[in-house]
mmCIF file of C-alpha atoms and ligand atoms in Angstrom:
data_model
loop_
_atom_site.group_PDB
_atom_site.id
_atom_site.type_symbol
_atom_site.label_atom_id
_atom_site.label_comp_id
_atom_site.label_asym_id
_atom_site.label_seq_id
_atom_site.Cartn_x
_atom_site.Cartn_y
_atom_site.Cartn_z
ATOM 1 C CA MET A 1 -104.164 168.533 59.192
ATOM 2 C CA LYS A 2 -104.940 166.420 62.324
ATOM 3 C CA VAL A 3 -101.677 165.091 63.894
ATOM 4 C CA PHE A 4 -102.042 161.804 66.088
ATOM 5 C CA ILE A 5 -99.097 162.294 68.451
ATOM 6 C CA THR A 6 -98.357 159.419 70.977
ATOM 7 C CA GLY A 7 -96.621 160.597 74.094
ATOM 8 C CA GLY A 8 -97.578 164.041 73.422
ATOM 9 C CA THR A 9 -97.215 164.544 77.613
ATOM 10 C CA GLY A 10 -93.816 163.973 77.739
ATOM 11 C CA PHE A 11 -90.868 166.252 77.715
ATOM 12 C CA ILE A 12 -90.378 166.361 73.552
ATOM 13 C CA GLY A 13 -94.168 165.635 72.731
ATOM 14 C CA SER A 14 -95.557 168.555 74.979
ATOM 15 C CA ALA A 15 -92.905 171.013 73.174
ATOM 16 C CA VAL A 16 -94.269 169.697 69.765
ATOM 17 C CA ILE A 17 -97.847 170.220 70.814
ATOM 18 C CA ARG A 18 -97.288 173.588 72.439
ATOM 19 C CA MET A 19 -95.436 174.706 68.967
ATOM 20 C CA ILE A 20 -98.399 173.264 66.776
ATOM 21 C CA ILE A 21 -101.086 175.116 68.660
ATOM 22 C CA ARG A 22 -99.252 178.291 69.058
ATOM 23 C CA LYS A 23 -97.739 178.300 65.401
ATOM 24 C CA THR A 24 -99.775 176.127 63.036
ATOM 25 C CA ARG A 25 -103.407 175.586 61.864
ATOM 26 C CA ALA A 26 -103.195 172.009 62.526
ATOM 27 C CA SER A 27 -105.160 169.780 65.106
ATOM 28 C CA VAL A 28 -103.757 167.227 67.513
ATOM 29 C CA VAL A 29 -105.048 164.033 69.030
ATOM 30 C CA ASN A 30 -102.364 163.416 72.040
ATOM 31 C CA PHE A 31 -102.686 159.686 72.707
ATOM 32 C CA ASP A 32 -100.449 158.751 76.428
ATOM 33 C CA SER A 33 -101.046 156.489 79.044
ATOM 34 C CA LEU A 34 -99.507 159.073 81.417
ATOM 35 C CA THR A 35 -96.885 157.110 82.904
ATOM 36 C CA TYR A 36 -94.596 158.454 85.562
ATOM 37 C CA ALA A 37 -92.787 160.495 82.834
ATOM 38 C CA ALA A 38 -95.914 162.217 81.688
ATOM 39 C CA ASN A 39 -96.177 166.188 82.615
ATOM 40 C CA PRO A 40 -99.721 167.193 81.938
ATOM 41 C CA LEU A 41 -98.757 170.722 83.427
ATOM 42 C CA ALA A 42 -96.811 171.190 80.315
ATOM 43 C CA LEU A 43 -99.825 171.159 78.403
ATOM 44 C CA GLU A 44 -101.673 173.627 80.456
ATOM 45 C CA GLU A 45 -101.784 176.359 77.753
ATOM 46 C CA THR A 46 -103.190 173.792 74.993
ATOM 47 C CA SER A 47 -105.527 172.015 77.163
ATOM 48 C CA GLU A 48 -108.548 174.593 76.455
ATOM 49 C CA ASP A 49 -107.686 174.933 72.804
ATOM 50 C CA GLY A 50 -110.729 173.453 70.380
ATOM 51 C CA ARG A 51 -107.664 172.087 68.050
ATOM 52 C CA TYR A 52 -106.454 169.919 70.847
ATOM 53 C CA SER A 53 -107.969 166.763 72.322
ATOM 54 C CA PHE A 54 -106.404 163.999 74.811
ATOM 55 C CA GLU A 55 -106.824 160.375 75.032
ATOM 56 C CA LYS A 56 -105.451 158.505 77.924
ATOM 57 C CA ALA A 57 -104.548 155.091 76.542
ATOM 58 C CA ASN A 58 -101.582 152.593 76.470
ATOM 59 C CA ILE A 59 -100.087 152.252 73.031
ATOM 60 C CA CYS A 60 -99.906 147.949 73.206
ATOM 61 C CA ASP A 61 -104.120 148.597 73.511
ATOM 62 C CA ALA A 62 -104.622 147.704 69.736
ATOM 63 C CA LYS A 63 -108.447 148.267 70.711
ATOM 64 C CA ALA A 64 -108.005 151.633 72.143
ATOM 65 C CA LEU A 65 -105.938 152.590 69.141
ATOM 66 C CA ARG A 66 -108.477 151.415 66.771
ATOM 67 C CA ARG A 67 -111.408 153.454 68.405
ATOM 68 C CA VAL A 68 -109.077 156.609 68.435
ATOM 69 C CA PHE A 69 -108.098 156.378 64.796
ATOM 70 C CA SER A 70 -111.702 155.679 63.940
ATOM 71 C CA ASP A 71 -113.068 158.401 65.877
ATOM 72 C CA GLN A 72 -110.498 161.096 65.357
ATOM 73 C CA ARG A 73 -109.617 160.318 61.426
ATOM 74 C CA PRO A 74 -105.959 161.680 61.900
ATOM 75 C CA THR A 75 -104.123 162.854 58.552
ATOM 76 C CA CYS A 76 -100.882 161.842 60.208
ATOM 77 C CA VAL A 77 -99.024 160.155 63.155
ATOM 78 C CA LEU A 78 -95.818 161.291 64.900
ATOM 79 C CA HIS A 79 -94.794 158.472 67.409
ATOM 80 C CA LEU A 80 -92.912 159.543 70.337
ATOM 81 C CA ALA A 81 -94.419 157.602 73.027
ATOM 82 C CA ALA A 82 -91.942 155.395 74.551
ATOM 83 C CA GLU A 83 -89.774 154.356 77.936
ATOM 84 C CA THR A 84 -86.906 156.816 77.719
ATOM 85 C CA HIS A 85 -84.596 156.654 80.472
ATOM 86 C CA VAL A 86 -81.178 154.349 79.842
ATOM 87 C CA ASP A 87 -80.731 153.929 83.872
ATOM 88 C CA ARG A 88 -84.308 152.537 84.171
ATOM 89 C CA SER A 89 -83.861 150.488 81.087
ATOM 90 C CA ILE A 90 -81.012 148.749 82.825
ATOM 91 C CA ASP A 91 -82.787 148.207 86.193
ATOM 92 C CA GLY A 92 -85.845 146.976 84.366
ATOM 93 C CA PRO A 93 -85.579 146.196 80.440
ATOM 94 C CA SER A 94 -89.089 144.515 80.263
ATOM 95 C CA GLU A 95 -91.308 147.724 80.289
ATOM 96 C CA PHE A 96 -89.073 149.060 77.533
ATOM 97 C CA ILE A 97 -89.555 145.937 75.331
ATOM 98 C CA GLN A 98 -93.165 146.291 76.029
ATOM 99 C CA THR A 99 -93.736 149.728 75.291
ATOM 100 C CA ASN A 100 -90.947 150.496 72.753
ATOM 101 C CA VAL A 101 -91.278 147.281 70.639
ATOM 102 C CA ILE A 102 -94.545 145.630 71.311
ATOM 103 C CA GLY A 103 -95.765 149.094 71.585
ATOM 104 C CA THR A 104 -94.458 150.293 68.265
ATOM 105 C CA CYS A 105 -95.547 147.007 66.272
ATOM 106 C CA ALA A 106 -99.203 147.624 67.717
ATOM 107 C CA LEU A 107 -99.414 151.222 66.634
ATOM 108 C CA LEU A 108 -97.976 150.463 63.262
ATOM 109 C CA GLU A 109 -100.359 147.321 63.047
ATOM 110 C CA VAL A 110 -103.354 149.350 63.623
ATOM 111 C CA ALA A 111 -102.208 152.613 61.573
ATOM 112 C CA ARG A 112 -101.588 150.527 58.526
ATOM 113 C CA GLU A 113 -105.491 149.167 59.163
ATOM 114 C CA TYR A 114 -106.648 152.708 59.071
ATOM 115 C CA TYR A 115 -104.061 153.863 56.115
ATOM 116 C CA GLU A 116 -105.465 150.818 53.853
ATOM 117 C CA GLU A 117 -109.068 151.995 54.207
ATOM 118 C CA LEU A 118 -108.248 155.500 53.031
ATOM 119 C CA GLU A 119 -108.757 156.632 49.710
ATOM 120 C CA GLY A 120 -107.751 159.284 47.198
ATOM 121 C CA GLN A 121 -106.176 162.531 48.595
ATOM 122 C CA GLN A 122 -106.517 161.274 52.344
ATOM 123 C CA ARG A 123 -104.663 157.940 51.333
ATOM 124 C CA LYS A 124 -101.958 159.956 49.369
ATOM 125 C CA GLU A 125 -100.945 162.439 52.038
ATOM 126 C CA PHE A 126 -101.046 159.983 55.017
ATOM 127 C CA ARG A 127 -97.719 159.536 56.640
ATOM 128 C CA PHE A 128 -96.230 157.982 59.699
ATOM 129 C CA HIS A 129 -93.045 159.604 61.365
ATOM 130 C CA HIS A 130 -91.406 157.453 64.138
ATOM 131 C CA VAL A 131 -89.006 159.323 66.578
ATOM 132 C CA SER A 132 -86.106 157.533 67.561
ATOM 133 C CA THR A 133 -82.648 158.277 69.047
ATOM 134 C CA ASP A 134 -78.761 158.561 68.221
ATOM 135 C CA GLU A 135 -78.095 155.805 70.889
ATOM 136 C CA VAL A 136 -79.287 153.047 68.114
ATOM 137 C CA PHE A 137 -76.376 153.774 66.272
ATOM 138 C CA GLY A 138 -73.996 152.612 69.552
ATOM 139 C CA SER A 139 -70.775 154.383 70.528
ATOM 140 C CA LEU A 140 -68.485 156.678 68.616
ATOM 141 C CA ASP A 141 -64.624 156.945 69.481
ATOM 142 C CA SER A 142 -63.121 160.553 69.540
ATOM 143 C CA GLU A 143 -63.353 161.012 65.794
ATOM 144 C CA GLY A 144 -66.246 160.631 63.555
ATOM 145 C CA LEU A 145 -69.967 161.376 63.104
ATOM 146 C CA PHE A 146 -73.069 159.391 63.191
ATOM 147 C CA THR A 147 -74.704 159.535 59.419
ATOM 148 C CA GLU A 148 -78.122 158.099 58.351
ATOM 149 C CA GLU A 149 -75.846 154.998 57.032
ATOM 150 C CA SER A 150 -74.292 154.309 60.029
ATOM 151 C CA PRO A 151 -74.708 150.613 61.219
ATOM 152 C CA TYR A 152 -77.041 150.040 64.135
ATOM 153 C CA ARG A 153 -75.080 148.835 67.284
ATOM 154 C CA PRO A 154 -77.153 149.674 70.128
ATOM 155 C CA ASN A 155 -75.602 148.887 73.472
ATOM 156 C CA SER A 156 -78.541 149.381 76.321
ATOM 157 C CA PRO A 157 -81.707 147.955 76.602
ATOM 158 C CA TYR A 158 -83.098 151.357 76.035
ATOM 159 C CA SER A 159 -81.327 151.823 72.852
ATOM 160 C CA ALA A 160 -81.877 147.961 71.856
ATOM 161 C CA SER A 161 -85.554 148.374 72.059
ATOM 162 C CA LYS A 162 -85.415 151.638 70.327
ATOM 163 C CA ALA A 163 -83.648 149.972 67.659
ATOM 164 C CA GLY A 164 -85.723 147.327 67.358
ATOM 165 C CA ALA A 165 -88.827 149.744 66.884
ATOM 166 C CA ASP A 166 -86.752 151.583 64.059
ATOM 167 C CA HIS A 167 -86.344 148.187 62.244
ATOM 168 C CA PHE A 168 -90.160 147.369 62.529
ATOM 169 C CA VAL A 169 -91.188 150.973 61.071
ATOM 170 C CA ARG A 170 -88.873 150.205 58.284
ATOM 171 C CA ALA A 171 -89.850 146.833 57.500
ATOM 172 C CA TRP A 172 -93.508 148.145 57.382
ATOM 173 C CA HIS A 173 -92.466 150.562 54.813
ATOM 174 C CA ARG A 174 -90.581 147.857 52.776
ATOM 175 C CA THR A 175 -93.012 145.265 52.963
ATOM 176 C CA TYR A 176 -96.352 146.823 53.024
ATOM 177 C CA GLY A 177 -95.554 150.080 51.381
ATOM 178 C CA PHE A 178 -96.667 151.856 54.735
ATOM 179 C CA PRO A 179 -95.846 155.657 54.164
ATOM 180 C CA ALA A 180 -93.639 155.777 57.017
ATOM 181 C CA LEU A 181 -90.399 157.704 58.064
ATOM 182 C CA ILE A 182 -87.826 157.834 60.947
ATOM 183 C CA SER A 183 -85.521 160.645 62.678
ATOM 184 C CA ASN A 184 -82.885 159.942 65.129
ATOM 185 C CA CYS A 185 -82.028 162.825 67.338
ATOM 186 C CA THR A 186 -79.365 163.530 70.004
ATOM 187 C CA ASN A 187 -79.593 164.275 73.491
ATOM 188 C CA ASN A 188 -82.480 167.214 74.356
ATOM 189 C CA TYR A 189 -82.715 169.552 76.988
ATOM 190 C CA GLY A 190 -85.077 172.401 77.965
ATOM 191 C CA PRO A 191 -88.027 173.301 79.918
ATOM 192 C CA TRP A 192 -89.887 170.441 81.617
ATOM 193 C CA GLN A 193 -87.612 167.599 81.302
ATOM 194 C CA PHE A 194 -88.031 164.993 84.108
ATOM 195 C CA PRO A 195 -85.796 165.506 86.820
ATOM 196 C CA GLU A 196 -83.712 162.010 86.488
ATOM 197 C CA LYS A 197 -81.976 163.188 83.005
ATOM 198 C CA LEU A 198 -78.407 164.334 83.454
ATOM 199 C CA ILE A 199 -79.420 168.367 83.009
ATOM 200 C CA PRO A 200 -82.523 168.833 85.256
ATOM 201 C CA LEU A 201 -80.869 166.457 87.808
ATOM 202 C CA ALA A 202 -77.810 168.819 87.916
ATOM 203 C CA ILE A 203 -79.660 171.976 88.128
ATOM 204 C CA ILE A 204 -81.968 170.899 90.759
ATOM 205 C CA ASN A 205 -79.387 169.136 93.234
ATOM 206 C CA ALA A 206 -77.300 172.498 92.462
ATOM 207 C CA LEU A 207 -80.370 174.519 93.621
ATOM 208 C CA GLU A 208 -80.794 172.257 96.677
ATOM 209 C CA GLY A 209 -76.958 172.404 97.623
ATOM 210 C CA LYS A 210 -76.843 168.618 96.963
ATOM 211 C CA PRO A 211 -74.027 166.715 95.583
ATOM 212 C CA ILE A 212 -74.353 166.726 91.816
ATOM 213 C CA PRO A 213 -73.441 163.345 90.604
ATOM 214 C CA VAL A 214 -71.109 162.815 87.475
ATOM 215 C CA TYR A 215 -70.860 159.201 86.289
ATOM 216 C CA GLY A 216 -67.204 157.682 85.970
ATOM 217 C CA THR A 217 -64.709 160.064 84.912
ATOM 218 C CA GLY A 218 -67.321 162.482 83.181
ATOM 219 C CA SER A 219 -65.503 162.032 80.178
ATOM 220 C CA ASN A 220 -68.642 160.644 78.064
ATOM 221 C CA ILE A 221 -69.386 163.239 75.424
ATOM 222 C CA ARG A 222 -73.085 163.963 74.234
ATOM 223 C CA ASP A 223 -74.448 166.294 71.466
ATOM 224 C CA TRP A 224 -77.209 168.543 73.008
ATOM 225 C CA VAL A 225 -80.306 169.985 71.141
ATOM 226 C CA HIS A 226 -82.850 172.307 72.621
ATOM 227 C CA VAL A 227 -86.165 170.571 72.732
ATOM 228 C CA GLU A 228 -87.692 173.606 70.614
ATOM 229 C CA ASP A 229 -85.194 173.401 67.898
ATOM 230 C CA HIS A 230 -86.014 169.377 67.805
ATOM 231 C CA ALA A 231 -89.834 170.304 67.961
ATOM 232 C CA CYS A 232 -89.447 172.342 64.616
ATOM 233 C CA ALA A 233 -87.175 169.722 63.091
ATOM 234 C CA LEU A 234 -90.086 166.967 63.948
ATOM 235 C CA TRP A 235 -92.318 169.584 62.245
ATOM 236 C CA GLU A 236 -90.562 169.826 58.900
ATOM 237 C CA ILE A 237 -89.942 166.094 58.872
ATOM 238 C CA LEU A 238 -93.637 165.108 59.577
ATOM 239 C CA ASN A 239 -94.461 167.665 56.676
ATOM 240 C CA ARG A 240 -91.865 167.421 53.850
ATOM 241 C CA GLY A 241 -89.507 164.534 54.772
ATOM 242 C CA ARG A 242 -89.177 161.681 52.132
ATOM 243 C CA LEU A 243 -90.781 158.564 52.805
ATOM 244 C CA GLY A 244 -88.595 155.665 53.607
ATOM 245 C CA GLU A 245 -85.916 158.058 54.607
ATOM 246 C CA THR A 246 -84.170 158.486 57.851
ATOM 247 C CA TYR A 247 -82.912 162.121 59.113
ATOM 248 C CA ASN A 248 -80.523 162.445 61.667
ATOM 249 C CA VAL A 249 -81.191 165.365 64.080
ATOM 250 C CA GLY A 250 -78.645 167.143 66.208
ATOM 251 C CA GLY A 251 -77.281 170.580 67.972
ATOM 252 C CA ASN A 252 -73.769 170.451 66.825
ATOM 253 C CA ASN A 253 -72.879 171.063 70.718
ATOM 254 C CA GLU A 254 -70.575 168.380 71.862
ATOM 255 C CA PHE A 255 -69.575 168.305 75.390
ATOM 256 C CA THR A 256 -68.418 166.311 78.060
ATOM 257 C CA ASN A 257 -70.950 165.536 80.830
ATOM 258 C CA LEU A 258 -68.267 167.355 83.296
ATOM 259 C CA GLU A 259 -68.351 170.019 80.883
ATOM 260 C CA VAL A 260 -71.959 170.414 80.878
ATOM 261 C CA VAL A 261 -72.500 169.965 84.286
ATOM 262 C CA GLN A 262 -69.537 172.652 84.957
ATOM 263 C CA SER A 263 -71.492 174.932 82.816
ATOM 264 C CA ILE A 264 -74.713 174.445 84.714
ATOM 265 C CA CYS A 265 -72.701 175.490 87.811
ATOM 266 C CA SER A 266 -70.867 178.577 86.398
ATOM 267 C CA VAL A 267 -74.794 179.911 85.138
ATOM 268 C CA LEU A 268 -75.960 179.453 88.768
ATOM 269 C CA ASP A 269 -72.976 181.122 90.282
ATOM 270 C CA ARG A 270 -74.097 183.914 88.234
ATOM 271 C CA LEU A 271 -77.724 183.812 88.574
ATOM 272 C CA ASN A 272 -77.749 182.343 92.052
ATOM 273 C CA PRO A 273 -74.782 184.456 93.886
ATOM 274 C CA ASP A 274 -76.233 184.435 97.410
ATOM 275 C CA SER A 275 -77.071 180.722 97.297
ATOM 276 C CA GLY A 276 -74.275 179.960 99.678
ATOM 277 C CA ASN A 277 -72.952 177.180 97.494
ATOM 278 C CA VAL A 278 -70.611 179.429 95.216
ATOM 279 C CA PRO A 279 -68.733 177.955 93.303
ATOM 280 C CA HIS A 280 -71.373 175.466 92.662
ATOM 281 C CA SER A 281 -68.776 173.251 91.229
ATOM 282 C CA GLY A 282 -67.917 172.445 94.616
ATOM 283 C CA LEU A 283 -70.913 170.217 94.400
ATOM 284 C CA ILE A 284 -69.868 168.041 91.790
ATOM 285 C CA SER A 285 -69.413 164.294 92.759
ATOM 286 C CA MET A 286 -67.953 161.643 90.441
ATOM 287 C CA VAL A 287 -69.635 158.262 91.040
ATOM 288 C CA GLU A 288 -69.812 154.734 90.077
ATOM 289 C CA ASP A 289 -70.122 154.514 86.199
ATOM 290 C CA ARG A 290 -73.140 153.439 84.291
ATOM 291 C CA PRO A 291 -72.797 150.084 83.177
ATOM 292 C CA GLY A 292 -71.952 149.784 79.344
ATOM 293 C CA HIS A 293 -71.803 153.890 78.977
ATOM 294 C CA ASP A 294 -71.386 154.735 75.580
ATOM 295 C CA HIS A 295 -68.391 157.053 75.402
ATOM 296 C CA ARG A 296 -69.597 159.395 72.739
ATOM 297 C CA TYR A 297 -72.471 160.499 70.467
ATOM 298 C CA ALA A 298 -72.444 162.857 67.539
ATOM 299 C CA MET A 299 -74.393 163.577 64.555
ATOM 300 C CA ASN A 300 -73.764 164.390 60.886
ATOM 301 C CA THR A 301 -76.848 166.789 60.381
ATOM 302 C CA GLY A 302 -75.793 167.446 56.553
ATOM 303 C CA LYS A 303 -78.931 165.879 55.253
ATOM 304 C CA ILE A 304 -81.804 167.588 57.263
ATOM 305 C CA SER A 305 -80.069 170.960 56.543
ATOM 306 C CA THR A 306 -79.649 170.248 52.821
ATOM 307 C CA GLU A 307 -82.961 168.531 52.229
ATOM 308 C CA LEU A 308 -85.486 170.384 54.730
ATOM 309 C CA ALA A 309 -83.206 173.526 55.289
ATOM 310 C CA TRP A 310 -83.571 172.962 59.042
ATOM 311 C CA GLN A 311 -80.752 174.397 61.651
ATOM 312 C CA PRO A 312 -80.865 174.735 65.094
ATOM 313 C CA GLN A 313 -81.678 178.052 66.534
ATOM 314 C CA ARG A 314 -80.242 178.239 69.817
ATOM 315 C CA ASP A 315 -76.530 178.076 70.749
ATOM 316 C CA PHE A 316 -75.768 175.773 73.685
ATOM 317 C CA GLN A 317 -74.841 178.508 76.157
ATOM 318 C CA SER A 318 -77.711 180.471 76.197
ATOM 319 C CA GLY A 319 -80.148 177.437 76.016
ATOM 320 C CA LEU A 320 -78.502 176.479 78.954
ATOM 321 C CA LYS A 321 -79.171 179.683 80.630
ATOM 322 C CA GLN A 322 -82.676 179.768 79.869
ATOM 323 C CA THR A 323 -83.088 176.311 80.871
ATOM 324 C CA VAL A 324 -81.486 176.918 84.201
ATOM 325 C CA LYS A 325 -83.846 179.996 84.750
ATOM 326 C CA TRP A 326 -86.714 177.993 84.064
ATOM 327 C CA TYR A 327 -86.058 175.373 86.489
ATOM 328 C CA MET A 328 -85.281 178.096 89.403
ATOM 329 C CA GLU A 329 -88.507 179.771 88.564
ATOM 330 C CA ASN A 330 -90.558 176.418 88.284
ATOM 331 C CA ARG A 331 -89.619 175.111 91.807
ATOM 332 C CA SER A 332 -93.054 174.031 92.508
ATOM 333 C CA TRP A 333 -93.452 171.419 89.638
ATOM 334 C CA TRP A 334 -90.314 169.638 90.081
ATOM 335 C CA GLN A 335 -90.561 169.736 94.030
ATOM 336 C CA LYS A 336 -93.980 168.297 93.490
ATOM 337 C CA VAL A 337 -92.258 165.742 91.207
ATOM 338 C CA GLN A 338 -89.742 165.069 93.887
ATOM 339 C CA LYS A 339 -92.384 164.361 96.450
ATOM 340 C CA GLU A 340 -94.904 162.257 94.529
ATOM 341 C CA ILE A 341 -92.528 160.399 92.063
ATOM 342 C CA TYR A 342 -88.846 160.608 91.813
ATOM 343 C CA LYS A 343 -86.694 161.872 94.720
ATOM 344 C CA GLY A 344 -83.252 162.011 92.785
ATOM 345 C CA ASN A 345 -81.676 158.523 93.894
ATOM 346 C CA ARG A 346 -79.384 156.540 91.815
ATOM 347 C CA LEU A 347 -80.928 154.292 89.271
ATOM 348 C CA GLY A 348 -79.045 152.006 86.757
ATOM 349 C CA LEU A 349 -76.937 149.845 88.905
ATOM 350 C CA SER A 350 -78.969 146.926 88.066
ATOM 351 C CA GLY A 351 -80.892 146.725 91.281
ATOM 352 C CA ARG A 352 -77.892 148.270 93.473
ATOM 353 C CA GLN A 353 -79.592 151.464 93.988
ATOM 354 C CA THR A 354 -78.398 153.958 96.292
ATOM 355 C CA ALA A 355 -80.530 156.581 98.312
ATOM 356 C CA ALA A 356 -80.952 160.006 97.328
ATOM 357 C CA PRO A 357 -78.004 162.400 98.480
HETATM 358 N N1 NAD B 401 -85.161 162.876 75.502
HETATM 359 C C1 NAD B 401 -84.288 162.835 74.682
HETATM 360 O O1 NAD B 401 -83.099 163.479 74.891
HETATM 361 C C2 NAD B 401 -84.341 162.132 73.397
HETATM 362 C C3 NAD B 401 -83.215 161.656 72.413
HETATM 363 C C4 NAD B 401 -83.623 161.277 71.115
HETATM 364 C C5 NAD B 401 -85.018 160.804 71.000
HETATM 365 N N2 NAD B 401 -85.867 160.772 71.777
HETATM 366 C C6 NAD B 401 -87.108 159.882 72.000
HETATM 367 O O2 NAD B 401 -88.267 160.889 71.840
HETATM 368 C C7 NAD B 401 -89.295 160.269 72.237
HETATM 369 C C8 NAD B 401 -89.707 161.442 73.349
HETATM 370 O O3 NAD B 401 -88.982 161.266 74.495
HETATM 371 P P1 NAD B 401 -89.294 162.027 75.808
HETATM 372 O O4 NAD B 401 -87.863 162.796 76.124
HETATM 373 O O5 NAD B 401 -90.222 163.304 75.559
HETATM 374 O O6 NAD B 401 -89.926 161.026 76.609
HETATM 375 P P2 NAD B 401 -90.492 161.453 78.105
HETATM 376 O O7 NAD B 401 -90.125 160.005 78.641
HETATM 377 O O8 NAD B 401 -90.460 162.630 78.533
HETATM 378 O O9 NAD B 401 -92.042 161.006 77.874
HETATM 379 C C9 NAD B 401 -92.538 160.028 77.233
HETATM 380 C C10 NAD B 401 -93.964 160.112 77.269
HETATM 381 O O10 NAD B 401 -94.809 158.724 76.601
HETATM 382 C C11 NAD B 401 -95.711 158.232 77.442
HETATM 383 N N3 NAD B 401 -95.779 157.023 77.262
HETATM 384 C C12 NAD B 401 -94.814 155.951 77.545
HETATM 385 N N4 NAD B 401 -94.859 154.832 77.465
HETATM 386 C C13 NAD B 401 -96.546 154.784 76.941
HETATM 387 C C14 NAD B 401 -97.766 153.753 76.433
HETATM 388 N N5 NAD B 401 -97.036 152.626 76.788
HETATM 389 N N6 NAD B 401 -98.774 154.273 75.921
HETATM 390 C C15 NAD B 401 -98.923 155.493 75.668
HETATM 391 N N7 NAD B 401 -98.051 156.623 76.188
HETATM 392 C C16 NAD B 401 -97.006 156.309 76.853
HETATM 393 C C17 NAD B 401 -95.465 158.921 78.767
HETATM 394 O O11 NAD B 401 -96.745 159.056 79.627
HETATM 395 C C18 NAD B 401 -94.796 160.173 78.432
HETATM 396 O O12 NAD B 401 -95.476 161.503 78.459
HETATM 397 C C19 NAD B 401 -89.001 159.025 72.888
HETATM 398 O O13 NAD B 401 -89.462 157.823 71.435
HETATM 399 C C20 NAD B 401 -87.235 159.084 72.681
HETATM 400 O O14 NAD B 401 -86.993 157.750 72.357
HETATM 401 C C21 NAD B 401 -85.677 161.116 72.996
#
């Protein structure tokens, strides 16, 4: 089995590649343009492995895609490459439309051309798995869960671009019989997440004794799944999911953003009692809300657990403790990111950004 992975140098893609190289006999071709969000260090352990190869290229570049498909002859595609930060999509939606919609369509077209030329067993086995988000379903009130049948109601430029991509994948399956399937997952957390996202930003600011920003009243609810659990779910779906279907993935860990940040502070009070900032919750600072901020996301994960026997293995408290410890032990990585790429400044106020605290 040879998996063509797009966006493999990102947070989730690198977790998937580490898992494949550690736990399976499959080979991987990582096709990634290395945007600001890429973490080449997260793949240090796999980069020397003979089953791993890397192509620095953009999914919008059909010529580069054709060359790599033709040279590498993959047996399946796992498509993760995307612009992923909601706040950045508010400040600049065009990059999101370009990569998430146009790039996905370019990839679909090249993968379909390749598929059409396959024969026999290779054609029978080929599949294309598109990785998406629960945000395409919009926002829930305090009751209910998203299912695979929930209507699409994206509210941010990010979720609209992912929804667009999902629709094209579905259309390629229905119109051309292209062997594709989709998964929609809730918020991921764990090691190597780029410091602009809620959990790493809160950990890093707390470690540095800086204000920890919480949007609005902090009452927005998200469901959290550990990135390694998501990586296992993706592997099961890629290998055994039914073509033409979608699968919801979640952690059954619903918390308000304020609760998540308070939990991080409590973990740090125990792990870092001499920081001079105990209780770390004193650093929490309520800030202007995100425009169009969805209230709640939560998933019914019955389909993947019944059909593919997948369940998340990590409970949130132990996963969060492991994640906080990881950021404490990997300061040099995020300090380099802060110095060279992202200083922790507020994003997503459509041009009215504020300076880093
Ligand atoms: N992080 C989450 O909580 C979450 C939840 C559900 C779904 N997802 C989806 O999972 C996928 C991966 O998310 P992530 O958090 O790992 O993202 P990420 O931002 O950490 O990584 C994205 C990767 O894609 C690459 N990339 C971006 N544009 C590209 C392009 N045009 N061509 C080639 N490579 C490109 C980047 O260099 C980077 O390595 C995305 O499709 C995202 O929508 C993420």
